[in-house]
């Protein structure tokens, strides 16, 4: 590993102004992550949210933002209970893309996991990922 690089610091989302508040609330209120800081620079709002293993930066665009996979295929969160998180997201009215399922990735050694995918408030695709 390159000694000058520590790892991924944050992932960034760029929702439209209409989706900005919902995106921040999705991560802070629904998923219960901590808001580290927020700012307004030249009329554009931004927030940094602590996800536990890294940060999520949310900066609104100056217009209608591309949704989800235009710039981010998916974002995976390491979790302890895939099913409970899916029910939390479903109860809040968000789309579940892939219901919780057990898989074994065919690596050496085999990698048993439980995963599910949903859509976040800015249109991003999220994965809940648990090593079994």
Short mmCIF file of C-alpha atoms in Angstrom, two decimals:
data_model
loop_
_atom_site.label_atom_id
_atom_site.label_comp_id
_atom_site.label_asym_id
_atom_site.label_seq_id
_atom_site.Cartn_x
_atom_site.Cartn_y
_atom_site.Cartn_z
CA UNK A 1 0.00 0.00 0.00
CA UNK A 2 1.14 3.52 -0.75
CA UNK A 3 2.37 5.04 2.55
CA UNK A 4 1.13 8.45 1.42
CA UNK A 5 -2.48 7.24 1.20
CA UNK A 6 -4.41 6.33 4.36
CA UNK A 7 -7.55 5.03 2.61
CA UNK A 8 -10.91 6.40 1.51
CA UNK A 9 -11.77 9.54 3.47
CA UNK A 10 -15.29 10.17 2.20
CA UNK A 11 -17.82 9.49 -0.52
CA UNK A 12 -19.65 12.42 -2.04
CA UNK A 13 -23.26 12.91 -3.12
CA UNK A 14 -24.52 15.88 -5.15
CA UNK A 15 -28.30 16.02 -4.84
CA UNK A 16 -30.36 18.83 -6.32
CA UNK A 17 -31.43 21.60 -3.91
CA UNK A 18 -34.90 19.99 -3.81
CA UNK A 19 -33.40 16.70 -2.55
CA UNK A 20 -30.64 18.07 -0.29
CA UNK A 21 -32.61 18.18 3.00
CA UNK A 22 -34.07 14.71 2.37
CA UNK A 23 -30.59 13.32 1.64
CA UNK A 24 -29.15 14.73 4.89
CA UNK A 25 -32.17 13.47 6.86
CA UNK A 26 -31.89 10.00 5.29
CA UNK A 27 -28.37 9.58 6.69
CA UNK A 28 -28.76 11.45 9.99
CA UNK A 29 -32.35 10.70 11.03
CA UNK A 30 -33.17 7.39 9.36
CA UNK A 31 -29.76 5.66 9.45
CA UNK A 32 -28.73 7.53 12.66
CA UNK A 33 -25.30 8.69 11.47
CA UNK A 34 -23.81 11.79 13.12
CA UNK A 35 -23.69 15.16 11.37
CA UNK A 36 -20.06 16.29 11.78
CA UNK A 37 -20.38 19.72 10.17
CA UNK A 38 -22.45 21.70 7.72
CA UNK A 39 -21.75 24.87 5.75
CA UNK A 40 -22.96 27.26 3.08
CA UNK A 41 -20.42 28.50 0.54
CA UNK A 42 -21.51 30.89 -2.21
CA UNK A 43 -25.13 29.92 -1.57
CA UNK A 44 -24.49 26.16 -1.86
CA UNK A 45 -25.16 23.97 1.20
CA UNK A 46 -22.89 21.14 2.27
CA UNK A 47 -22.75 18.58 5.07
CA UNK A 48 -20.23 16.03 6.30
CA UNK A 49 -21.71 12.95 7.98
CA UNK A 50 -19.79 10.32 9.98
CA UNK A 51 -20.77 6.81 8.84
CA UNK A 52 -18.57 5.05 11.39
CA UNK A 53 -15.86 3.88 8.97
CA UNK A 54 -15.62 7.00 6.83
CA UNK A 55 -17.48 10.15 5.94
CA UNK A 56 -20.33 10.99 3.57
CA UNK A 57 -20.15 14.47 2.05
CA UNK A 58 -23.39 15.89 0.68
CA UNK A 59 -23.13 19.05 -1.43
CA UNK A 60 -26.17 20.34 -3.28
CA UNK A 61 -25.87 21.13 -6.97
CA UNK A 62 -26.78 24.40 -8.59
CA UNK A 63 -29.59 22.70 -10.50
CA UNK A 64 -31.08 19.29 -11.17
CA UNK A 65 -28.44 16.69 -10.25
CA UNK A 66 -27.80 13.43 -12.04
CA UNK A 67 -29.35 10.64 -10.01
CA UNK A 68 -27.61 7.64 -8.47
CA UNK A 69 -25.56 5.66 -10.94
CA UNK A 70 -24.54 8.56 -13.17
CA UNK A 71 -21.51 9.11 -10.96
CA UNK A 72 -21.72 6.45 -8.23
CA UNK A 73 -22.57 2.78 -8.90
CA UNK A 74 -23.32 2.06 -5.26
CA UNK A 75 -22.15 2.73 -1.74
CA UNK A 76 -21.84 -0.22 0.65
CA UNK A 77 -22.20 0.02 4.42
CA UNK A 78 -20.80 -2.72 6.66
CA UNK A 79 -23.68 -3.56 9.01
CA UNK A 80 -24.61 -6.02 11.75
CA UNK A 81 -28.29 -6.56 10.81
CA UNK A 82 -29.20 -6.29 7.13
CA UNK A 83 -32.86 -7.21 7.69
CA UNK A 84 -33.48 -4.61 10.40
CA UNK A 85 -32.03 -1.83 8.26
CA UNK A 86 -34.09 -2.89 5.25
CA UNK A 87 -37.26 -2.73 7.36
CA UNK A 88 -36.29 0.73 8.67
CA UNK A 89 -35.74 2.00 5.13
CA UNK A 90 -38.91 0.32 3.81
CA UNK A 91 -41.02 1.77 6.65
CA UNK A 92 -39.76 5.24 5.74
CA UNK A 93 -41.04 4.73 2.18
CA UNK A 94 -37.77 4.17 0.33
CA UNK A 95 -37.41 1.67 -2.51
CA UNK A 96 -35.85 -1.72 -1.75
CA UNK A 97 -33.96 -2.81 -4.87
CA UNK A 98 -32.77 -6.22 -3.64
CA UNK A 99 -34.33 -7.93 -0.63
CA UNK A 100 -31.94 -9.36 2.00
CA UNK A 101 -30.23 -12.50 0.79
CA UNK A 102 -27.36 -14.76 1.75
CA UNK A 103 -24.55 -15.27 -0.74
CA UNK A 104 -21.18 -16.93 -0.77
CA UNK A 105 -18.71 -15.07 -2.95
CA UNK A 106 -16.65 -17.72 -4.77
CA UNK A 107 -13.27 -16.49 -3.60
CA UNK A 108 -10.46 -18.33 -1.83
CA UNK A 109 -11.41 -18.72 0.91
CA UNK A 110 -15.17 -18.51 0.23
CA UNK A 111 -16.72 -15.29 1.55
CA UNK A 112 -20.22 -15.78 3.11
CA UNK A 113 -22.24 -12.55 3.24
CA UNK A 114 -25.79 -11.22 3.67
CA UNK A 115 -26.68 -8.24 1.50
CA UNK A 116 -29.55 -6.00 0.43
CA UNK A 117 -29.81 -2.91 -1.77
CA UNK A 118 -32.05 0.15 -1.49
CA UNK A 119 -32.40 3.62 -2.97
CA UNK A 120 -31.42 6.64 -0.86
CA UNK A 121 -33.09 10.04 -0.77
CA UNK A 122 -30.86 11.52 -3.50
CA UNK A 123 -31.43 8.53 -5.80
CA UNK A 124 -28.18 6.79 -4.87
CA UNK A 125 -27.99 2.99 -4.65
CA UNK A 126 -26.97 1.72 -1.21
CA UNK A 127 -25.87 -1.75 -0.15
CA UNK A 128 -26.14 -3.12 3.38
CA UNK A 129 -23.32 -5.67 3.65
CA UNK A 130 -22.77 -8.14 6.51
CA UNK A 131 -20.06 -10.79 6.66
CA UNK A 132 -21.56 -13.98 8.09
#
